[in-house]
Coordinates of C-alpha atoms in Angstrom, one line a residue:
X35 CA 43.0 -32.9 9.2
X36 CA 41.3 -33.2 12.3
X37 CA 37.3 -33.7 12.0
X38 CA 35.6 -32.5 15.1
X39 CA 31.3 -33.5 15.8
X40 CA 30.0 -31.6 18.4
X41 CA 25.9 -32.1 18.9
X42 CA 25.8 -34.9 16.1
X43 CA 27.2 -38.5 15.2
X44 CA 26.4 -38.1 11.4
X45 CA 30.0 -39.0 10.9
X46 CA 29.8 -40.7 7.7
X47 CA 27.7 -38.3 5.8
X48 CA 30.7 -35.2 7.2
X49 CA 33.6 -37.5 6.4
X50 CA 33.3 -38.7 2.9
X51 CA 32.7 -35.1 2.3
X52 CA 36.3 -33.9 4.1
X53 CA 37.7 -36.5 2.5
X54 CA 35.9 -35.4 -1.2
X55 CA 37.5 -32.0 -1.0
X56 CA 40.7 -32.1 0.8
X57 CA 41.7 -34.9 -0.9
X58 CA 45.5 -34.2 -0.1
X59 CA 44.6 -34.3 3.9
X60 CA 45.2 -37.1 6.4
X61 CA 42.2 -37.8 8.0
X62 CA 42.1 -37.8 11.7
X63 CA 38.8 -38.2 13.8
X64 CA 38.8 -36.4 17.3
X65 CA 36.5 -35.7 20.2
X66 CA 37.4 -33.3 22.0
X67 CA 38.3 -29.6 21.0
X68 CA 42.1 -28.9 19.6
X69 CA 43.6 -26.0 18.0
X70 CA 45.5 -26.0 14.5
X71 CA 44.3 -27.1 11.4
X72 CA 40.8 -28.8 11.4
X73 CA 37.0 -29.1 10.7
X74 CA 34.6 -28.7 13.7
X75 CA 31.1 -29.7 12.7
X76 CA 27.8 -29.4 14.9
X77 CA 24.4 -29.0 15.3
X78 CA 22.3 -27.1 17.3
X79 CA 18.4 -27.6 17.8
X80 CA 16.1 -25.6 18.7
X81 CA 12.6 -24.9 19.4
X82 CA 12.0 -23.9 15.9
X83 CA 15.5 -24.1 14.4
X84 CA 17.8 -27.1 13.1
X85 CA 21.0 -25.0 12.7
X86 CA 24.7 -26.3 11.7
X87 CA 27.5 -24.5 12.3
X88 CA 31.0 -25.8 10.7
X89 CA 34.9 -23.8 11.1
X90 CA 37.5 -25.1 9.2
X91 CA 41.1 -23.6 9.9
X92 CA 43.6 -24.7 7.0
X93 CA 46.7 -23.2 6.7
X94 CA 45.9 -20.6 8.8
X95 CA 43.2 -19.6 7.3
X96 CA 39.7 -19.6 9.5
X97 CA 36.5 -19.9 7.9
X98 CA 32.9 -20.6 9.0
X99 CA 29.4 -20.9 7.5
X100 CA 26.4 -21.0 9.4
X101 CA 22.7 -23.5 7.7
X102 CA 19.2 -24.1 9.3
X103 CA 16.4 -25.4 8.3
X104 CA 12.8 -25.5 10.3
X105 CA 13.1 -28.2 13.1
X106 CA 9.9 -29.2 12.8
X107 CA 10.6 -30.9 8.8
X108 CA 14.1 -33.4 10.0
X109 CA 14.2 -36.3 8.3
X110 CA 17.8 -38.0 8.2
X111 CA 18.2 -36.9 5.0
X112 CA 17.4 -33.6 5.6
X113 CA 19.3 -33.1 8.2
X114 CA 22.5 -34.8 7.0
X115 CA 22.0 -32.6 3.6
X116 CA 22.5 -29.6 6.1
X117 CA 25.4 -30.7 7.7
X118 CA 26.8 -31.3 4.1
X119 CA 25.9 -28.0 2.3
X120 CA 27.0 -25.9 5.5
X121 CA 30.8 -27.8 5.5
X122 CA 30.7 -27.1 2.3
X123 CA 29.9 -23.4 2.3
X124 CA 32.9 -23.1 5.0
X125 CA 35.2 -25.3 2.9
X126 CA 34.6 -23.6 -0.3
X127 CA 37.3 -20.4 0.4
X128 CA 39.7 -22.9 1.3
X129 CA 39.8 -24.9 -2.6
X130 CA 40.7 -23.1 -5.9
X131 CA 38.2 -23.9 -7.6
X132 CA 34.6 -25.1 -6.5
X133 CA 34.6 -29.3 -6.8
X134 CA 32.8 -30.9 -9.4
X135 CA 30.9 -32.6 -6.9
X136 CA 29.9 -30.0 -5.5
X137 CA 28.7 -30.5 -1.3
X138 CA 27.9 -34.3 -3.2
X139 CA 29.4 -37.2 -0.9
X140 CA 29.3 -41.4 -0.5
X141 CA 30.0 -43.7 -3.5
X142 CA 26.6 -43.6 -5.4
X143 CA 25.9 -40.1 -6.1
X144 CA 22.9 -41.8 -8.9
X145 CA 21.3 -42.9 -6.2
X146 CA 19.9 -39.7 -5.9
X147 CA 18.6 -39.0 -9.0
X148 CA 17.8 -42.6 -10.0
X149 CA 15.1 -42.5 -7.3
X150 CA 13.8 -39.5 -8.1
X151 CA 13.5 -40.5 -11.5
X152 CA 12.2 -43.8 -10.9
X153 CA 9.7 -41.5 -8.1
X154 CA 8.5 -39.5 -11.3
X155 CA 11.0 -36.8 -12.1
X156 CA 12.1 -35.5 -15.2
X157 CA 15.8 -35.0 -16.4
X158 CA 15.5 -31.1 -15.8
X159 CA 13.5 -31.3 -12.2
X160 CA 16.8 -34.0 -11.8
X161 CA 19.7 -31.9 -12.9
X162 CA 18.4 -28.8 -10.9
X163 CA 18.5 -30.9 -7.8
X164 CA 22.0 -31.7 -8.4
X165 CA 22.5 -28.2 -8.6
X166 CA 20.4 -26.4 -6.3
X167 CA 20.9 -29.0 -3.6
X168 CA 24.8 -30.2 -3.8
X169 CA 25.3 -27.6 -6.1
X170 CA 27.3 -29.7 -8.8
X171 CA 28.9 -28.4 -11.6
X172 CA 26.7 -29.0 -15.3
X173 CA 28.9 -31.6 -16.8
X174 CA 28.6 -33.8 -13.4
X175 CA 24.8 -33.2 -13.4
X176 CA 24.4 -34.3 -17.0
X177 CA 26.8 -37.7 -16.5
X178 CA 25.4 -38.6 -12.9
X179 CA 21.6 -38.0 -15.1
X180 CA 22.4 -40.0 -17.9
X181 CA 23.4 -43.1 -15.5
X182 CA 20.0 -42.6 -13.5
X183 CA 18.2 -42.8 -17.7
X184 CA 20.2 -46.4 -17.8
X185 CA 19.4 -47.5 -14.2
X186 CA 15.8 -46.4 -14.8
X187 CA 15.7 -48.2 -17.9
X188 CA 16.9 -51.4 -16.1
X189 CA 14.4 -51.4 -13.8
X190 CA 12.1 -51.8 -15.5
X191 CA 13.4 -55.6 -16.6
X192 CA 12.8 -56.5 -13.0
X193 CA 9.7 -57.8 -10.9
X194 CA 10.3 -58.7 -6.6
X195 CA 11.5 -62.1 -6.5
X196 CA 14.2 -61.1 -8.6
X197 CA 17.3 -61.1 -7.9
X198 CA 21.8 -61.2 -9.2
X199 CA 23.8 -63.7 -8.6
X200 CA 27.9 -62.6 -7.5
X201 CA 30.7 -64.8 -7.4
X202 CA 33.7 -64.0 -6.7
X203 CA 37.2 -65.4 -7.0
X204 CA 39.6 -63.6 -4.9
X205 CA 43.3 -64.8 -7.1
X206 CA 45.0 -62.8 -9.9
X207 CA 48.3 -63.8 -10.9
X208 CA 50.5 -61.1 -9.3
X209 CA 49.0 -58.0 -7.7
X210 CA 48.7 -54.4 -8.8
X211 CA 50.1 -52.2 -7.1
X212 CA 47.6 -50.1 -7.6
X213 CA 45.2 -53.0 -6.1
X214 CA 43.3 -52.8 -1.7
X215 CA 41.2 -55.5 -2.1
X216 CA 41.8 -58.9 -0.5
X217 CA 42.4 -60.7 -3.5
X218 CA 45.9 -63.1 -3.2
X219 CA 48.4 -63.6 -5.8
X220 CA 48.0 -67.3 -6.7
X221 CA 51.0 -68.9 -6.2
X222 CA 49.9 -72.1 -4.2
X223 CA 48.2 -73.9 -6.3
X224 CA 46.8 -75.9 -3.5
X225 CA 44.9 -73.3 -2.3
X226 CA 43.2 -72.7 -5.0
X227 CA 42.0 -76.0 -5.2
X228 CA 40.3 -76.4 -1.7
X229 CA 39.2 -72.7 -2.9
X230 CA 37.4 -73.9 -5.7
X231 CA 35.9 -76.9 -3.4
X232 CA 34.5 -74.9 -0.9
X233 CA 33.2 -73.1 -3.5
X234 CA 31.1 -75.7 -5.0
X235 CA 29.7 -76.4 -1.5
X236 CA 28.2 -73.3 -1.1
X237 CA 26.8 -72.9 -4.4
X238 CA 24.6 -76.1 -4.5
X239 CA 24.3 -74.8 -0.4
X240 CA 22.8 -71.2 -2.3
X241 CA 21.5 -73.5 -5.5
X242 CA 18.7 -75.5 -2.9
X243 CA 17.4 -72.2 -1.4
X244 CA 17.2 -70.5 -4.6
X245 CA 14.6 -73.9 -5.2
X246 CA 12.9 -73.2 -2.3
X247 CA 12.4 -69.2 -2.2
X248 CA 11.0 -68.9 -6.0
X249 CA 13.2 -66.4 -6.7
X250 CA 14.7 -65.5 -10.2
X251 CA 17.9 -65.3 -11.3
X252 CA 18.1 -62.3 -13.6
X253 CA 22.2 -61.7 -13.6
X254 CA 25.0 -63.8 -12.7
X255 CA 28.4 -62.2 -12.7
X256 CA 31.9 -64.4 -11.9
X257 CA 33.8 -61.7 -11.0
X258 CA 37.5 -61.2 -8.5
X259 CA 40.1 -61.1 -8.2
X260 CA 40.8 -62.6 -12.0
X261 CA 38.5 -65.6 -12.2
X262 CA 40.2 -66.5 -14.9
X263 CA 43.3 -67.7 -13.0
X264 CA 41.7 -70.8 -12.5
X265 CA 42.3 -73.2 -15.4
X266 CA 40.4 -74.3 -17.9
X267 CA 39.6 -77.6 -16.1
X268 CA 38.9 -75.8 -13.0
X269 CA 36.6 -72.8 -14.9
X270 CA 34.4 -75.9 -16.0
X271 CA 33.6 -77.5 -12.9
X272 CA 32.4 -73.8 -11.1
X273 CA 30.4 -73.0 -14.5
X274 CA 29.1 -76.6 -14.9
X275 CA 28.1 -76.3 -10.9
X276 CA 26.6 -73.1 -11.5
X277 CA 24.0 -74.8 -14.5
X278 CA 23.7 -77.7 -12.1
X279 CA 22.7 -75.3 -9.0
X280 CA 20.6 -72.5 -10.3
X281 CA 17.9 -72.2 -13.0
X282 CA 19.0 -69.5 -15.2
X283 CA 16.1 -70.0 -17.9
X284 CA 14.9 -66.1 -16.5
X285 CA 18.3 -65.3 -16.7
X286 CA 19.2 -61.9 -18.9
X287 CA 23.5 -61.9 -18.6
X288 CA 25.8 -63.6 -17.8
X289 CA 29.7 -62.2 -16.9
X290 CA 33.0 -63.5 -16.4
X291 CA 35.6 -60.9 -15.7
X292 CA 38.0 -63.3 -17.9
X293 CA 40.5 -59.7 -17.3
X294 CA 44.2 -59.5 -17.5
X295 CA 45.0 -61.0 -20.4
X296 CA 47.8 -62.7 -19.6
X297 CA 45.3 -65.6 -18.0
X298 CA 43.6 -66.0 -20.9
X299 CA 43.8 -68.6 -24.0
X300 CA 41.2 -70.5 -26.7
X301 CA 41.0 -73.2 -24.3
X302 CA 39.6 -70.3 -21.4
X303 CA 37.0 -68.7 -23.4
X304 CA 35.5 -71.5 -24.8
X305 CA 34.7 -73.3 -21.7
X306 CA 33.6 -69.8 -20.8
X307 CA 31.5 -69.5 -24.2
X308 CA 30.2 -73.3 -23.6
X309 CA 29.0 -72.9 -20.3
X310 CA 26.3 -70.1 -21.3
X311 CA 28.3 -66.5 -20.3
X312 CA 28.0 -63.4 -23.5
X313 CA 29.9 -61.3 -21.8
X314 CA 33.9 -61.0 -20.1
X315 CA 36.2 -58.7 -19.2
X316 CA 39.0 -57.4 -20.9
X317 CA 41.5 -55.0 -18.8
X318 CA 43.7 -53.3 -19.8
X319 CA 43.8 -50.2 -17.6
X320 CA 46.7 -48.7 -20.0
X321 CA 48.0 -49.8 -23.1
X322 CA 51.4 -48.3 -22.4
X323 CA 54.2 -51.3 -21.3
X324 CA 56.2 -49.0 -19.4
X325 CA 53.0 -48.0 -17.3
X326 CA 52.6 -51.6 -17.2
X327 CA 55.4 -52.4 -15.6
X328 CA 55.2 -49.7 -13.3
X329 CA 52.1 -51.3 -12.3
X330 CA 53.0 -54.3 -11.4
X331 CA 51.3 -55.6 -14.4
X332 CA 53.1 -58.9 -16.8
X333 CA 51.7 -58.4 -19.7
X334 CA 52.4 -56.2 -22.6
X335 CA 49.8 -53.6 -24.3
X336 CA 50.1 -56.1 -27.8
X337 CA 49.1 -58.4 -25.6
X338 CA 45.5 -56.8 -25.4
X339 CA 44.5 -57.0 -29.1
X340 CA 44.8 -60.8 -29.2
X341 CA 42.8 -61.9 -26.2
X342 CA 40.2 -59.1 -28.5
X343 CA 40.0 -61.4 -30.7
X344 CA 40.2 -64.6 -29.6
X345 CA 37.5 -62.9 -27.3
X346 CA 35.5 -62.6 -30.5
X347 CA 36.3 -65.6 -32.4
X348 CA 34.7 -67.5 -28.9
X349 CA 31.2 -66.0 -29.5
X350 CA 31.0 -62.8 -27.4
X351 CA 28.5 -60.3 -27.7
X352 CA 30.0 -58.0 -25.0
X353 CA 32.8 -57.3 -23.9
X354 CA 33.7 -55.0 -21.7
X355 CA 37.4 -52.6 -21.4
X356 CA 38.8 -51.1 -17.9
X357 CA 41.2 -48.1 -17.9
X358 CA 42.3 -46.1 -15.2
X359 CA 42.8 -42.6 -15.3
X360 CA 45.8 -41.1 -12.8
X361 CA 48.0 -44.8 -13.2
X362 CA 51.9 -43.9 -11.9
X363 CA 53.8 -42.8 -15.3
X364 CA 51.1 -41.5 -17.1
X365 CA 50.2 -38.8 -18.7
X366 CA 47.6 -37.3 -20.1
X367 CA 49.2 -38.2 -24.1
X368 CA 49.8 -41.3 -22.5
X369 CA 46.2 -41.8 -21.3
X370 CA 44.7 -40.6 -24.6
X371 CA 46.5 -43.2 -26.7
X372 CA 45.7 -45.9 -24.9
X373 CA 41.9 -44.7 -24.6
X374 CA 41.8 -44.4 -28.6
X375 CA 43.7 -48.1 -28.5
X376 CA 40.9 -49.7 -27.0
X377 CA 37.9 -47.5 -28.2
X378 CA 39.6 -48.7 -31.7
X379 CA 38.9 -52.1 -30.8
X380 CA 35.1 -51.1 -30.4
X381 CA 34.0 -53.1 -27.3
X382 CA 30.6 -52.8 -26.0
X383 CA 31.8 -51.2 -23.3
X384 CA 34.1 -48.8 -21.7
X385 CA 34.8 -48.5 -18.7
X386 CA 37.2 -45.8 -17.2
X387 CA 38.4 -45.5 -13.6
X388 CA 40.1 -42.8 -11.5
X389 CA 43.2 -44.0 -9.3
X390 CA 41.8 -43.9 -5.3
X391 CA 44.7 -44.5 -3.3
X392 CA 43.5 -47.3 -0.8
X393 CA 45.5 -48.3 2.1
X394 CA 46.2 -51.9 1.4
X395 CA 47.9 -51.1 -2.1
X396 CA 51.8 -51.1 -2.2
X397 CA 51.3 -47.4 -3.8
X398 CA 49.5 -45.8 -0.9
X399 CA 53.2 -45.8 1.1
X400 CA 54.4 -45.4 -2.0
X401 CA 52.8 -42.7 -3.9
X402 CA 55.8 -42.6 -6.9
X403 CA 55.6 -40.9 -10.0
X404 CA 51.7 -40.8 -10.0
X405 CA 50.2 -37.7 -12.4
X406 CA 48.9 -34.2 -10.3
X407 CA 45.7 -34.0 -9.7
X408 CA 44.9 -31.1 -12.8
X409 CA 46.2 -34.3 -15.2
X410 CA 44.1 -37.0 -13.9
X411 CA 41.4 -33.7 -14.9
X412 CA 42.9 -33.9 -18.7
X413 CA 42.5 -37.6 -18.7
X414 CA 39.1 -37.6 -17.4
X415 CA 37.1 -34.4 -19.1
X416 CA 38.8 -36.7 -22.7
X417 CA 37.8 -39.8 -22.0
X418 CA 34.7 -38.5 -21.0
X419 CA 33.8 -36.2 -24.5
X420 CA 35.5 -38.5 -26.6
X421 CA 33.4 -41.0 -25.4
X422 CA 30.4 -39.5 -26.0
X423 CA 31.9 -38.2 -29.7
X424 CA 32.1 -42.0 -30.2
X425 CA 28.4 -42.3 -29.5
X426 CA 29.3 -43.7 -26.2
X427 CA 27.0 -42.7 -23.2
X428 CA 27.5 -43.1 -19.1
X429 CA 25.2 -46.1 -17.4
X430 CA 26.3 -46.5 -14.2
X431 CA 29.1 -44.4 -11.9
X432 CA 30.5 -44.2 -8.7
X433 CA 33.1 -42.7 -6.3
X434 CA 35.5 -43.7 -4.0
X435 CA 37.9 -42.6 -1.2
X436 CA 41.1 -40.7 -1.8
X437 CA 40.4 -40.5 -5.7
X438 CA 43.1 -38.6 -7.5
X439 CA 41.3 -35.5 -8.5
X440 CA 37.9 -36.2 -6.2
X441 CA 36.7 -37.5 -9.7
X442 CA 34.9 -40.7 -11.0
X443 CA 34.3 -44.1 -12.2
X444 CA 32.1 -44.3 -15.4
X445 CA 31.0 -47.5 -17.1
X446 CA 29.9 -45.9 -20.8
X447 CA 27.8 -48.6 -23.0
X448 CA 26.9 -48.2 -26.4
X449 CA 23.2 -48.5 -27.5
X450 CA 21.6 -51.6 -25.9
X451 CA 24.8 -53.2 -24.8
X452 CA 24.6 -52.2 -20.4
X453 CA 26.2 -54.7 -18.2
X454 CA 22.8 -54.9 -15.4
X455 CA 24.9 -56.4 -13.3
X456 CA 26.5 -53.6 -12.7
X457 CA 23.9 -51.0 -12.5
X458 CA 21.8 -53.5 -10.6
X459 CA 24.4 -53.5 -8.2
X460 CA 25.5 -49.9 -7.6
X461 CA 22.3 -48.7 -7.6
X462 CA 20.7 -51.5 -5.4
X463 CA 18.0 -51.8 -7.3
X464 CA 17.2 -55.6 -5.9
X465 CA 18.8 -58.4 -4.1
X466 CA 22.5 -59.7 -4.2
X467 CA 23.5 -63.2 -3.3
X468 CA 27.0 -62.9 -3.2
X469 CA 28.9 -65.9 -2.9
X470 CA 33.3 -66.4 -1.9
X471 CA 35.4 -64.8 -0.2
X472 CA 34.6 -61.2 0.6
X473 CA 31.3 -61.5 -0.5
X474 CA 28.6 -59.9 1.1
X475 CA 25.1 -60.4 -0.1
X476 CA 22.2 -57.5 0.4
X477 CA 19.0 -58.2 0.7
X478 CA 16.6 -55.7 -0.2
X479 CA 13.2 -55.4 2.0
X480 CA 10.3 -55.0 1.8
X481 CA 9.8 -51.7 4.0
X482 CA 13.2 -49.8 2.0
X483 CA 15.8 -51.2 4.2
X484 CA 19.2 -52.8 2.8
X485 CA 20.2 -55.0 5.0
X486 CA 24.0 -56.7 4.8
X487 CA 25.3 -60.8 5.6
X488 CA 29.1 -60.8 5.2
X489 CA 30.9 -63.9 4.1
X490 CA 34.5 -64.7 5.7
X491 CA 36.8 -62.2 4.6
X492 CA 39.7 -63.9 3.4
X493 CA 39.9 -66.4 1.7
X494 CA 41.7 -69.2 4.2
X495 CA 38.9 -68.0 7.2
X496 CA 36.5 -68.3 4.1
X497 CA 38.0 -72.2 4.0
X498 CA 37.9 -72.2 7.4
X499 CA 34.2 -71.9 7.8
X500 CA 31.8 -73.4 5.8
X501 CA 28.7 -73.6 7.8
X502 CA 29.7 -69.7 9.1
X503 CA 29.2 -69.3 5.5
X504 CA 25.9 -71.0 4.8
X505 CA 24.7 -70.6 8.3
X506 CA 24.5 -66.7 6.5
X507 CA 23.1 -67.6 3.6
X508 CA 19.9 -69.0 5.4
X509 CA 19.4 -65.8 7.1
X510 CA 19.7 -64.2 4.0
X511 CA 17.1 -65.9 2.5
X512 CA 14.8 -65.9 5.8
X513 CA 15.1 -62.1 5.3
X514 CA 15.0 -62.3 1.9
X515 CA 11.3 -63.9 2.4
X516 CA 10.2 -61.3 5.6
X517 CA 11.0 -64.0 7.9
X518 CA 13.6 -62.4 10.0
X519 CA 13.8 -58.5 11.0

């Protein structure tokens, strides 16, 4: 489906909405007028009015919508809102039913309501903002605002000098069919060891920068990939280096994403717990062995309760478990059985993802046996209702491109057990220092801007460019100190 912009260059705002509303269509950006299926988003500036016009042609059906606002009131945010409202109005006649998220595009819908609440709004006005301005359904209004309430509570734990640290281990035992991340199959242990050595150097350098910055580490998250692809000895070295380099005396939360049960054993869990982490993830994705095999996972559903029991015995007080709605070969009944099996273990957090078909994933090229959008909708709605009934509440939420049914990913928590790092990272409430290949650090500046500083993306690039990695971190700390713009 083509997309042509005229009179404006707010491509991201319109493109994300088109991807969301027409997930089955291939996006094609064009710069000249065209014939056939596609959309044209135009903006016209007059002396009094700023006018948006959207025309959409799909399967021989043509629609047109017009929206306008006073030209003198234009801001970037209001202009993009106008363009999205106009595109939505033109798209609606082409859709079987109004989409749950309405005209709201982008990966962080809760930032809108979190900002509203932090500025003095209340639950009722936040829901009204979503409904009246973006046409979001009542169910998604509630989901979004509930997550924002958790974000407001988490924001209250922060001071201006606080930050979080992310350490990435981009390796897994095997590559899942749905994965588009940079993670590589562990395979060659030599590369994994070389990566760890480079990471230890970065940890040491960041530790020195932290010590001289007077900033507090409030949450620390070791993610992946699958960090427990490392051996017990390698995990010991990694976490000992973290404890030596960083002052964690003010750290509220330390998480290791253990992830796949086929990488876990009692020794590794003991190492993680002994070195200060109180939270782990054990992620089944599904409790159906047939679906696991189709996804390229080599563990069995029966391995999940065993790994969970080992984590509890090791002393972890907070465990997260991930499920994915929309996996190949899965059905609403199968997903419901997976959710019930995971919930029966009573983890503190359950995260329900919706499958996103990314271009780097094997499933993108071979999307066989995928459930329909309607079936995925049944899975998601069941999870939302069932988890609420069991006492879980949403605490963070985000969306992605190419998601089945254009739904969302939601983290659910028992009372008082929300993962703070997930909130701080997703809501961008304070600076994040990201270490390792593909890490993107974010500096929250006093003027409200967010500056990103990226490490080399792939493990081999990361190994080859230690000077670039250190220079990036030095720049990041200068940005946070206001010494660089």
